[in-house]
PDB file of C-alpha atoms in Angstrom:
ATOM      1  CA  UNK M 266     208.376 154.028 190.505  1.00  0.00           C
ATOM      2  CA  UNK M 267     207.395 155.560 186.876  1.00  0.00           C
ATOM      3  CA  UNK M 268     209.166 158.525 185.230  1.00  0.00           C
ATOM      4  CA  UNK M 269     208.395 161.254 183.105  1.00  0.00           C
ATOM      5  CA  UNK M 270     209.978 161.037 179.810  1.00  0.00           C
ATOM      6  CA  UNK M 271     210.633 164.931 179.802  1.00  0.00           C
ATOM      7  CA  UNK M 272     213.780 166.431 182.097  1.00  0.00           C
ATOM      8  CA  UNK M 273     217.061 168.358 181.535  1.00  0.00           C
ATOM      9  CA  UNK M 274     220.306 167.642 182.523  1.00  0.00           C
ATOM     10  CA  UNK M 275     223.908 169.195 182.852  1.00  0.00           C
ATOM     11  CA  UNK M 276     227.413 167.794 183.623  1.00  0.00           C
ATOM     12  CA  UNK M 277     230.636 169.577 183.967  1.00  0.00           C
ATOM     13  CA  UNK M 278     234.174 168.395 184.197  1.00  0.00           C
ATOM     14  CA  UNK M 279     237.080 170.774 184.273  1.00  0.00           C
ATOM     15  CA  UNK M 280     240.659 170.190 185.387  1.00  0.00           C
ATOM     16  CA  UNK M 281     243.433 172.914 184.531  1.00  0.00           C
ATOM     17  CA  UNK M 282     243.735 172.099 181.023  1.00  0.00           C
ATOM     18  CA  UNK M 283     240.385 170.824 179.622  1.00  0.00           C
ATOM     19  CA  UNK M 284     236.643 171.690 180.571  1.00  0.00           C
ATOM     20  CA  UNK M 285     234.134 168.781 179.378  1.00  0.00           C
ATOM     21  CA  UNK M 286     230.205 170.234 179.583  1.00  0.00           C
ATOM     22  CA  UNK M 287     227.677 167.937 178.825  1.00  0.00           C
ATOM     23  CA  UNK M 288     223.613 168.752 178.318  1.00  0.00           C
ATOM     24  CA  UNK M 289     221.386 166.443 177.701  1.00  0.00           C
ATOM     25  CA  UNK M 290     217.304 166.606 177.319  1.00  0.00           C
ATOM     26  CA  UNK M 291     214.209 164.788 176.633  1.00  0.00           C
ATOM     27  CA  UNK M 292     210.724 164.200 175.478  1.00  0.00           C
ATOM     28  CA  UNK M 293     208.468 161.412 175.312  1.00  0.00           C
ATOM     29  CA  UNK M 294     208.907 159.324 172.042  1.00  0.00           C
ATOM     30  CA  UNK M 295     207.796 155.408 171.968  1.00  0.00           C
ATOM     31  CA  UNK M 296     211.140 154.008 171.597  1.00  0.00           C
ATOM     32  CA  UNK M 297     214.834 155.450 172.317  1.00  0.00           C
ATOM     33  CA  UNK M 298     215.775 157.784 169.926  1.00  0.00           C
ATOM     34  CA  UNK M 299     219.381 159.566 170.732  1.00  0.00           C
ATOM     35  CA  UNK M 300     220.313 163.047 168.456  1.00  0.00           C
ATOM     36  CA  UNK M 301     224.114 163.915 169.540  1.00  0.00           C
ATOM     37  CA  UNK M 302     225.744 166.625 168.348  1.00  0.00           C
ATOM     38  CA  UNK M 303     229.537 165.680 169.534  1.00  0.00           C
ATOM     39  CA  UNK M 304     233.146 166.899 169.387  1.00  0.00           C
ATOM     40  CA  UNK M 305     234.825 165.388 166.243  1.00  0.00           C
ATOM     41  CA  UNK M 306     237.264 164.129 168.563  1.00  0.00           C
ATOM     42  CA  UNK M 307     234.619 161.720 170.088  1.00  0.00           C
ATOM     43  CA  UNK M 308     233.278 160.274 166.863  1.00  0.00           C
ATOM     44  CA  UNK M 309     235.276 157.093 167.613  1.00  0.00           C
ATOM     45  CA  UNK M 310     232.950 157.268 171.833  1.00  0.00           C
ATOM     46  CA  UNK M 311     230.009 157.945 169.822  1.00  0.00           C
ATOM     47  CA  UNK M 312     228.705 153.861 170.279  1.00  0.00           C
ATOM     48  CA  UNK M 313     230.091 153.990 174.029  1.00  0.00           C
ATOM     49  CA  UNK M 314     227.823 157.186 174.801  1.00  0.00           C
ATOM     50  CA  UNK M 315     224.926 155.754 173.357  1.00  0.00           C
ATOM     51  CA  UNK M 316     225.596 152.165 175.494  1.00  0.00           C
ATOM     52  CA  UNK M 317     225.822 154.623 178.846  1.00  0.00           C
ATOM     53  CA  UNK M 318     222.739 156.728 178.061  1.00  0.00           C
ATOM     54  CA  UNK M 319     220.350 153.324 177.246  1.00  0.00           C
ATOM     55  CA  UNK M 320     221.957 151.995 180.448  1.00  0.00           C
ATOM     56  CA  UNK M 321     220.087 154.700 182.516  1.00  0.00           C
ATOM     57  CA  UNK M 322     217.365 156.186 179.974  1.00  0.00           C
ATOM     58  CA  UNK M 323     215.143 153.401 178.085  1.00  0.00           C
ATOM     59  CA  UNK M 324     212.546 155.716 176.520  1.00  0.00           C
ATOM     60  CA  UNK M 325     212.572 159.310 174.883  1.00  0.00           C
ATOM     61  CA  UNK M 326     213.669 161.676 172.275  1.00  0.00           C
ATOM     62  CA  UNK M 327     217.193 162.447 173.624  1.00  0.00           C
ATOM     63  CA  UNK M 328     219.246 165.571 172.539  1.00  0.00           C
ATOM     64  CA  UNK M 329     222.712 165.578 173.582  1.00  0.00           C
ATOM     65  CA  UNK M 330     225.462 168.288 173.261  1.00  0.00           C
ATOM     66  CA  UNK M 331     229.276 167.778 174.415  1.00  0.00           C
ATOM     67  CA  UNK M 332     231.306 170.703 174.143  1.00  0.00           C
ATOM     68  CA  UNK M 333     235.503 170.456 175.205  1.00  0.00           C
ATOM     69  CA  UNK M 334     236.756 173.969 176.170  1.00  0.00           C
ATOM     70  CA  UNK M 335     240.807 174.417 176.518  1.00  0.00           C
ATOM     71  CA  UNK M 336     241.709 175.801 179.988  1.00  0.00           C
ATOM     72  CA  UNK M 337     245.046 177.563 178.766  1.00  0.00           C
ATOM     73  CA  UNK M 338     244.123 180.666 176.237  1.00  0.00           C
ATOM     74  CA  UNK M 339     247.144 180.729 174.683  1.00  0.00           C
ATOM     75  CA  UNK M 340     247.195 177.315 172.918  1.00  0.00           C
ATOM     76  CA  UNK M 341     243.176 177.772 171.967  1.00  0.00           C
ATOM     77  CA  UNK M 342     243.214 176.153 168.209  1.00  0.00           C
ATOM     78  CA  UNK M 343     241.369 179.071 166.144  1.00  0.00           C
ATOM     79  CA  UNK M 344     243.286 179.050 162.653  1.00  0.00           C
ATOM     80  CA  UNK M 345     242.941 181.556 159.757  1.00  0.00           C
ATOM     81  CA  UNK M 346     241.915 180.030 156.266  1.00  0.00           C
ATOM     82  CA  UNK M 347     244.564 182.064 154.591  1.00  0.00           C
ATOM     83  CA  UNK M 348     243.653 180.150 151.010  1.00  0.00           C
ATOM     84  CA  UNK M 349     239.438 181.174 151.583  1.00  0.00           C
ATOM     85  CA  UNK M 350     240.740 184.677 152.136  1.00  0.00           C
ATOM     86  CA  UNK M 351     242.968 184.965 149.531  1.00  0.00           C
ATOM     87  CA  UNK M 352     240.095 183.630 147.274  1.00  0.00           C
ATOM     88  CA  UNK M 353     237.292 185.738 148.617  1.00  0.00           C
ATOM     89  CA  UNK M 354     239.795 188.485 147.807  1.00  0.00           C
ATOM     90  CA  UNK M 355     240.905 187.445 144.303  1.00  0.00           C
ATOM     91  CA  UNK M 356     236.625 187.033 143.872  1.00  0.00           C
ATOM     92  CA  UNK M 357     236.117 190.558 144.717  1.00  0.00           C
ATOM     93  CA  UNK M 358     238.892 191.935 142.438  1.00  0.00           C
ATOM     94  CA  UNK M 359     236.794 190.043 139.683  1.00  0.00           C
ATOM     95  CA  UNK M 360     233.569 191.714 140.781  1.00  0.00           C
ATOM     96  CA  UNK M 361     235.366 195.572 140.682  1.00  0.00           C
ATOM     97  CA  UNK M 362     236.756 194.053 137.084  1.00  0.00           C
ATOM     98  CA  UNK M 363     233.772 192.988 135.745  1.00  0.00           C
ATOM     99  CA  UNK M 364     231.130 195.398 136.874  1.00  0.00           C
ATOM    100  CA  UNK M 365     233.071 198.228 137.781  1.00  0.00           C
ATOM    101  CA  UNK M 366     231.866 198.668 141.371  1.00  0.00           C
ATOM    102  CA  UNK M 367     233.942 200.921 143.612  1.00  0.00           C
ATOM    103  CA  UNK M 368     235.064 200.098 146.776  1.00  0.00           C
ATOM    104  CA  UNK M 369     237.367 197.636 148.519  1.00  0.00           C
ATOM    105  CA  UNK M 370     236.809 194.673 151.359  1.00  0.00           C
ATOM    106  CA  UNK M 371     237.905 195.756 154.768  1.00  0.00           C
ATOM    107  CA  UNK M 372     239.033 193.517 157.434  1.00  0.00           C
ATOM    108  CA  UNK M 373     236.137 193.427 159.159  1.00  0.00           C
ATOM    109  CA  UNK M 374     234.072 192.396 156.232  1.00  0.00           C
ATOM    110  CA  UNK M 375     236.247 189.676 155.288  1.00  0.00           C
ATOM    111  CA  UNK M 376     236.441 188.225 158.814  1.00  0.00           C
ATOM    112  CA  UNK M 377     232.789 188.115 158.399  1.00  0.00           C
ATOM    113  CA  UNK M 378     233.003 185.728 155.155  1.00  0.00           C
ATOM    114  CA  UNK M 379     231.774 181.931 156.061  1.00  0.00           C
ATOM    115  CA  UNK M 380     234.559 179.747 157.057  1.00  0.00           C
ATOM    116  CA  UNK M 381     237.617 182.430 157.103  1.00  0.00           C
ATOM    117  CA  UNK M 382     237.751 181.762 161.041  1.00  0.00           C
ATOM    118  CA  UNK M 383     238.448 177.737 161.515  1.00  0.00           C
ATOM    119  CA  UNK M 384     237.848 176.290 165.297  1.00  0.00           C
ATOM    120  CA  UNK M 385     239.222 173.094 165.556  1.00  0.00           C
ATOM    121  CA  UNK M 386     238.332 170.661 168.622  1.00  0.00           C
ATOM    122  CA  UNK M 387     240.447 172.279 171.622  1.00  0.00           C
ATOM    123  CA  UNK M 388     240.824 168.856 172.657  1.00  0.00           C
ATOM    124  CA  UNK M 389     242.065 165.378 171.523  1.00  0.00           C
ATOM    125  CA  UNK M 390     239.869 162.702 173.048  1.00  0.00           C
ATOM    126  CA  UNK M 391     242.954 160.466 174.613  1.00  0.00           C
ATOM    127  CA  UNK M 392     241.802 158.100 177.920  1.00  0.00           C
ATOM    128  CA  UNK M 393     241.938 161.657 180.202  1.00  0.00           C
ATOM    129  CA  UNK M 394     239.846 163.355 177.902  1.00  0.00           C
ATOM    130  CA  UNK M 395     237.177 160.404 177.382  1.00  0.00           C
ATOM    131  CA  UNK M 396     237.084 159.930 181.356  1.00  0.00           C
ATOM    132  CA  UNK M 397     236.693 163.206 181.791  1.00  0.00           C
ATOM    133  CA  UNK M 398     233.585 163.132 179.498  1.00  0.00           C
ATOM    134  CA  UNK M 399     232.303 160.429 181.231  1.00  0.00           C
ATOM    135  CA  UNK M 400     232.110 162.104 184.414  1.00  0.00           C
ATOM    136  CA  UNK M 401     230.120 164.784 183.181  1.00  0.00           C
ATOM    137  CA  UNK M 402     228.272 162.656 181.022  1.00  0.00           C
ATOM    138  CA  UNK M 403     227.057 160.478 183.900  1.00  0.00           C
ATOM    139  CA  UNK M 404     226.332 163.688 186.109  1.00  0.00           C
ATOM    140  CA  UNK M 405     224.425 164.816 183.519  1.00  0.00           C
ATOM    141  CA  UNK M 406     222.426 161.436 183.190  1.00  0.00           C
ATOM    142  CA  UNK M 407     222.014 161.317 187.430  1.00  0.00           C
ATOM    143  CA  UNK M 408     220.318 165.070 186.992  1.00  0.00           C
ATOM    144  CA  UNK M 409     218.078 164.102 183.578  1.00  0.00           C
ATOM    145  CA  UNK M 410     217.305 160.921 185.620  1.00  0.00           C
ATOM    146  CA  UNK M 411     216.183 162.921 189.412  1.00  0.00           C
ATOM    147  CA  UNK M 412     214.046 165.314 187.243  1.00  0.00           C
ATOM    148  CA  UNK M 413     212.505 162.392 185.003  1.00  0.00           C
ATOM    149  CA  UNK M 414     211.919 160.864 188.596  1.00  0.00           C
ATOM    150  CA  UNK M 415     210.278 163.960 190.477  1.00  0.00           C
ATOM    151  CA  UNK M 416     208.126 164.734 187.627  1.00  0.00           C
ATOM    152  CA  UNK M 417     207.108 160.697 187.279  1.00  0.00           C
ATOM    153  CA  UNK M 418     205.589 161.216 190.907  1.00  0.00           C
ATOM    154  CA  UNK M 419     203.552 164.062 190.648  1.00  0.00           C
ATOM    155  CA  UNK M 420     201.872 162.090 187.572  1.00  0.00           C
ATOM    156  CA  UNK M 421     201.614 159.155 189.925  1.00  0.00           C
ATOM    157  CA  UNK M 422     200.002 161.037 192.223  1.00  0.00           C
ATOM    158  CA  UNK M 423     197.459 162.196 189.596  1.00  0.00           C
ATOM    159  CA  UNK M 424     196.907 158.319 188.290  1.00  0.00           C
ATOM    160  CA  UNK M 425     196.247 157.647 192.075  1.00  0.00           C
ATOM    161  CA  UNK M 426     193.327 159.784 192.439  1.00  0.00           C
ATOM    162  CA  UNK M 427     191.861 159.416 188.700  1.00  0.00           C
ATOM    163  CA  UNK M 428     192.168 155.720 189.415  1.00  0.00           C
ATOM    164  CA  UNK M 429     190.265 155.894 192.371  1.00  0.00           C
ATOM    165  CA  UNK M 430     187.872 158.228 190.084  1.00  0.00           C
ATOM    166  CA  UNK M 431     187.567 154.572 187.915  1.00  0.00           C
ATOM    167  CA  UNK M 432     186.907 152.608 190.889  1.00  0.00           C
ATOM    168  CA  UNK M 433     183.558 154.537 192.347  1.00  0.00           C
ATOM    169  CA  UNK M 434     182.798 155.010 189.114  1.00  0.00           C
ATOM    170  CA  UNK M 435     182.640 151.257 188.221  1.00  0.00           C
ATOM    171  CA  UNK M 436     181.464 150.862 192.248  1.00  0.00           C
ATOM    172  CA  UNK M 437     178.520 153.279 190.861  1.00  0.00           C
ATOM    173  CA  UNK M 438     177.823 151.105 187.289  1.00  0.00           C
ATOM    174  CA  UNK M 439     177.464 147.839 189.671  1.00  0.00           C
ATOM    175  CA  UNK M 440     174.860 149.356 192.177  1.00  0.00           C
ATOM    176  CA  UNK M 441     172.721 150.457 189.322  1.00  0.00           C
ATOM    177  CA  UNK M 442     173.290 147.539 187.153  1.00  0.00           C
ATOM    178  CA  UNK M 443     172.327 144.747 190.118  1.00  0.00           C
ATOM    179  CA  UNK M 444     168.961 144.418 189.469  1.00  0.00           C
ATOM    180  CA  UNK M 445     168.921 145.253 185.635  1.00  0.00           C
ATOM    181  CA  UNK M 446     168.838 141.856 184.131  1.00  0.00           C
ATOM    182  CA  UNK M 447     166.058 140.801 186.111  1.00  0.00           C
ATOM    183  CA  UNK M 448     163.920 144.268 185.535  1.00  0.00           C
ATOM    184  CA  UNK M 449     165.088 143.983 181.665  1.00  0.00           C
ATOM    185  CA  UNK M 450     163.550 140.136 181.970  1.00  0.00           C
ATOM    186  CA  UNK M 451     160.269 141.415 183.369  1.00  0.00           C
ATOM    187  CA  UNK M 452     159.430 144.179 180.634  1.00  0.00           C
ATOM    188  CA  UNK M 453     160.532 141.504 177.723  1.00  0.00           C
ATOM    189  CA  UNK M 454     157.882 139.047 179.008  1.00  0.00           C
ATOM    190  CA  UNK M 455     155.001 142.178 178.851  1.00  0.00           C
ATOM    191  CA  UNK M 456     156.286 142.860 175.798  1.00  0.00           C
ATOM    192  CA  UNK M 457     156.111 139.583 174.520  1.00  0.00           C
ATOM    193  CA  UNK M 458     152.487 138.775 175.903  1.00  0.00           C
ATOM    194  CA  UNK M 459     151.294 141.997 174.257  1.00  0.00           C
ATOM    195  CA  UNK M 460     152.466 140.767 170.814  1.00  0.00           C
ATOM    196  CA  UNK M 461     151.742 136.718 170.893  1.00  0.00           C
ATOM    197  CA  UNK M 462     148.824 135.390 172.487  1.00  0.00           C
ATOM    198  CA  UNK M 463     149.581 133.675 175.994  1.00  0.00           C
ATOM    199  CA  UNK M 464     147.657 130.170 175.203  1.00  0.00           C
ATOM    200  CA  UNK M 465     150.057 129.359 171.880  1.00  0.00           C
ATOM    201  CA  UNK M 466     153.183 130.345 174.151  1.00  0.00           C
ATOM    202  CA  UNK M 467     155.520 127.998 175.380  1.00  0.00           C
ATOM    203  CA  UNK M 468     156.365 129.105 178.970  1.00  0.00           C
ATOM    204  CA  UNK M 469     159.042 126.912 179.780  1.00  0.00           C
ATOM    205  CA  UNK M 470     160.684 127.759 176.422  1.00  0.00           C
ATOM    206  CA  UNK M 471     160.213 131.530 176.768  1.00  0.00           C
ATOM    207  CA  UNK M 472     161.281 131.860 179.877  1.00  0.00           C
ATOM    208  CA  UNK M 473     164.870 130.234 178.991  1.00  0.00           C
ATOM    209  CA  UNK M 474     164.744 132.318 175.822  1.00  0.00           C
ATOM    210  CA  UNK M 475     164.242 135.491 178.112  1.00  0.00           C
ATOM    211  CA  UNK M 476     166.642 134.765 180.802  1.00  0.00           C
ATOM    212  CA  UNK M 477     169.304 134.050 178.202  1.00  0.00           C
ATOM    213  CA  UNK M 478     168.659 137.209 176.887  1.00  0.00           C
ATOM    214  CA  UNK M 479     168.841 139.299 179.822  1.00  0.00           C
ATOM    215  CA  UNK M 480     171.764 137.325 181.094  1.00  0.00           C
ATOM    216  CA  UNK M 481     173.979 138.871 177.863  1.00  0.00           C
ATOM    217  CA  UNK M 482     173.272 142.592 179.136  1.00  0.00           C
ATOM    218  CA  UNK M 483     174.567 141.484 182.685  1.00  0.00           C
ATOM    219  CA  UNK M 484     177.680 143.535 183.194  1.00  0.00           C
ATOM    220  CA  UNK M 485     179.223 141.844 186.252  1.00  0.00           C
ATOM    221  CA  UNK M 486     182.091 140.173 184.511  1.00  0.00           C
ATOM    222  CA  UNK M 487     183.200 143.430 182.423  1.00  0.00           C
ATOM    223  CA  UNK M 488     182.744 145.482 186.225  1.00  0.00           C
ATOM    224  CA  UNK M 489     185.169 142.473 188.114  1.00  0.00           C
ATOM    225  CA  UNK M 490     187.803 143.045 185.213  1.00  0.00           C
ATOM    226  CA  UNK M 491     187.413 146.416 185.442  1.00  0.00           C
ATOM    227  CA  UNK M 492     188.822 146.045 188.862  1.00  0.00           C
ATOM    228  CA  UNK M 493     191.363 144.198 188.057  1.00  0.00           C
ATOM    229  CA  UNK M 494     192.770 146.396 185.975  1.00  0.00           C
ATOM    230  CA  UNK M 495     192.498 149.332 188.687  1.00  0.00           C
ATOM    231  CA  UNK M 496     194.536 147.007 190.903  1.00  0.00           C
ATOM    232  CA  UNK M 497     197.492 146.201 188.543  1.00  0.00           C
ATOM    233  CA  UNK M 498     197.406 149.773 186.809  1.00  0.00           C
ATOM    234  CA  UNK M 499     197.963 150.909 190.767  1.00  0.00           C
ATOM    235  CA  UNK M 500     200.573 148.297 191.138  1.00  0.00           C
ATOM    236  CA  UNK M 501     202.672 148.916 188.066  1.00  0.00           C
ATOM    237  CA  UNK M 502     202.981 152.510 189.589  1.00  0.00           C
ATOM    238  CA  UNK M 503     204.812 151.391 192.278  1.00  0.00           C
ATOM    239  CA  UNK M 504     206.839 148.906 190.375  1.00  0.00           C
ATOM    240  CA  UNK M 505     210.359 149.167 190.849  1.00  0.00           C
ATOM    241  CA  UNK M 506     210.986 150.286 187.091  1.00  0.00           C
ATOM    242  CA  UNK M 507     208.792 152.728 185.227  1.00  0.00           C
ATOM    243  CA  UNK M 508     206.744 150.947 182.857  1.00  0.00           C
ATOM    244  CA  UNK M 509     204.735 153.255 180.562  1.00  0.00           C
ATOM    245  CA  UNK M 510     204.035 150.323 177.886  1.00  0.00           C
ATOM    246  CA  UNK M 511     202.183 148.808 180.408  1.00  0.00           C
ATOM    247  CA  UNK M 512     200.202 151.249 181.932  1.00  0.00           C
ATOM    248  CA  UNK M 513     199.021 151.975 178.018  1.00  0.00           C
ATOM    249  CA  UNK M 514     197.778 148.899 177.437  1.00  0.00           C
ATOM    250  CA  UNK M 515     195.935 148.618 180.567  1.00  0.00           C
ATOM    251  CA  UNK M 516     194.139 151.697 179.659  1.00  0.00           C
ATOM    252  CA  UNK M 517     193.500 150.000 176.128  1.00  0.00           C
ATOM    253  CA  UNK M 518     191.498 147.359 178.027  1.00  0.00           C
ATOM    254  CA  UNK M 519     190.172 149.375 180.783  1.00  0.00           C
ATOM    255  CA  UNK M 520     188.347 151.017 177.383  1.00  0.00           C
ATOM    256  CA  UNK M 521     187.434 148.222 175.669  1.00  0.00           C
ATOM    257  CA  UNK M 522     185.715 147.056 178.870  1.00  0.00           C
ATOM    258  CA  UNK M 523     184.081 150.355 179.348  1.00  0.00           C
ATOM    259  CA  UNK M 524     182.466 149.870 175.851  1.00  0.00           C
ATOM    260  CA  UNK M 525     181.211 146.797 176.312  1.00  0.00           C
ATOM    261  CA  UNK M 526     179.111 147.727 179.183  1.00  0.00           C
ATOM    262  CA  UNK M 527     178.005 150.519 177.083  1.00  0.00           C
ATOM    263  CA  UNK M 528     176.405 148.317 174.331  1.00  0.00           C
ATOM    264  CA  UNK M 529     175.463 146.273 177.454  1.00  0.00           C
ATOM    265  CA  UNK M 530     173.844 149.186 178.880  1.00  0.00           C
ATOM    266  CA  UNK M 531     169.706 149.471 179.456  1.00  0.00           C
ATOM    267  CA  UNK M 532     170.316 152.638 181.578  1.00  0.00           C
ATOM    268  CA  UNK M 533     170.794 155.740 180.745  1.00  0.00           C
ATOM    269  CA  UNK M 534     172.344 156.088 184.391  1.00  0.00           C
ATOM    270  CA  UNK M 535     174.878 153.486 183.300  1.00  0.00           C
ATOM    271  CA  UNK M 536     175.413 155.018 180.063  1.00  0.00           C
ATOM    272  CA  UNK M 537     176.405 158.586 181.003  1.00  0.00           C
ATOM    273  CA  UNK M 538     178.829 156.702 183.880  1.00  0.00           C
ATOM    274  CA  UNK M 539     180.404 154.769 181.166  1.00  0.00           C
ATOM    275  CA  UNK M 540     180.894 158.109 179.409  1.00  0.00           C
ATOM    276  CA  UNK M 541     182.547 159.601 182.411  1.00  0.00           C
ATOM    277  CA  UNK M 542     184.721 156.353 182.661  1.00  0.00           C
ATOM    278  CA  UNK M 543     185.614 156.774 179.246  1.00  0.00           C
ATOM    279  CA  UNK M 544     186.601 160.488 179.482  1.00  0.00           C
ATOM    280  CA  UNK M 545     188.575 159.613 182.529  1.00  0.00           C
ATOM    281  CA  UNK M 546     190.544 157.043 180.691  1.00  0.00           C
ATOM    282  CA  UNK M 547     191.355 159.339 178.309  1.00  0.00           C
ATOM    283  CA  UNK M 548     192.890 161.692 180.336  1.00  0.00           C
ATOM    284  CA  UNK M 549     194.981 159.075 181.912  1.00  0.00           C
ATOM    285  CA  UNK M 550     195.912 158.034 178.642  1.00  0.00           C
ATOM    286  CA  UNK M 551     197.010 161.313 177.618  1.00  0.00           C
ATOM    287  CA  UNK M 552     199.164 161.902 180.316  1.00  0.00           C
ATOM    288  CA  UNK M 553     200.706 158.188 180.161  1.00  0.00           C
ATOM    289  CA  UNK M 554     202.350 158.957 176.853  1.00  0.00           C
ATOM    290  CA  UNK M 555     205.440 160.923 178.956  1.00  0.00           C
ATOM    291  CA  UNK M 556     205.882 157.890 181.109  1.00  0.00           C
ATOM    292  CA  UNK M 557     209.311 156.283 180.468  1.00  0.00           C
TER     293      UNK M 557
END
């Protein structure tokens, strides 16, 4: 079955001294393209992560967040930068020097300086730590995955009907287009009599000339592959992996087809159908760029 390229997902895994959340979301892109924004403690997981995630997810734009929280409040690692404060001090004594501006730096103002509050990772990713992340990891891949899944059927559903859309379409083309080589034939050869005179005319040649002619606006071979490529487009939805590269370039022929029997066309019945085909495509097209 197909999937959508677009979800969400969220794992959590929390024992009494560590809490591992995981997020993870996604949008279509042609190719696998994983943004992490980890612990500095996992740098060394960083190539593991990325072989679990393109285990379970083979298309997308992936953004993933792992966060470690520490269960016990009273060893949380927040450190003061006592050499930045001292500096941003010393700084400010300069300024008072210098331009003679009144006033000192409060507390609160100098907790608010950049870096004077350091956070380290409240975590060190030993084995417990990395299985832990793993857990949530993969619970966060099983949710991305059911929501990638649920949305992949309701466009299934919509390729379903648009398909069948195609098929009368094309069903339409080949009831209009069944006598139009041999109508096409019939208004060459007045033509032709008007402009040459009959008694210097070859018949036999002419009429071979004619029926060739007519013969290259038939449109029965472009209709039959047309078809075709309703029935395999339908049967790559139900494939047991979603295959979005494959519905595209079905679509690519399924246009190239309909413009041939354009150029082919001597109707103008036939050429507002292939219009309609073509529009149709396109919308399928559009909406095959978030398959997976």
């Amino acid at each position: 079955m197909i999937s959508s390229m677009t979800g969400y997902g969220r794992g959590v895994c929390s024992n009494e001294d560590l809490e591992v959340v995981v997020e993870i979301r996604s949008v279509n892109n042609r190719f696998l393209d994983i943004m992490s924004k980890l612990p500095k403690s996992l740098s060394n997981y960083e190539g593991k992560i990325r072989e679990i995630i393109g285990k379970k997810l083979s298309r997308g734009r992936i953004n993933l967040w792992i966060s470690f929280s520490n269960g016990d409040e009273k060893n949380n690692n927040v450190k003061l930068n006592k050499n930045l404060a001292d500096a941003y001090l010393r700084m400010a004594d300069e300024l008072q020097a210098d331009f003679k501006v009144e006033g000192k730096v409060d507390i609160n103002q100098l907790l608010n300086f950049p870096d004077i509050i350091e956070i380290e990772d409240l975590a060190v990713a030993d084995e417990h730590t990395w299985r832990c992340t793993q857990d949530a990891l993969n619970t966060a891949l099983d949710a991305i995955s059911d929501m990638r899944k649920q949305e992949g059927e309701e466009l299934r559903k919509d390729f379903v009907a648009r398909t069948g859309n195609l098929e009368k379409l094309v069903c339409e083309i080949e009831k209009n287009a069944a006598n139009g080589p041999a109508d096409h034939l019939n208004k060459l050869r007045e033509r032709v009599d008007k402009i040459i005179a009959s008694e210097n005319i070859d018949e036999g040649r002419l009429e071979m000339e004619l029926a060739l002619l007519a013969d290259r606006l038939d449109v029965t071979e472009e209709c039959v592959r047309f078809h075709s490529h309703n029935k395999l487009f339908l049967n790559t939805l139900e494939a047991e992996t979603s295959q979005g590269r494959k519905l595209n370039f079905l679509l690519q022929e399924m246009n190239r087809e309909a413009n041939t029997i354009g150029v082919k066309a001597t109707s103008s019945v036939i050429s507002h159908l292939v219009v309609q085909i073509k529009e149709e495509v396109e919308r399928i097209r559009e909406q095959v760029q978030n398959v997976e």
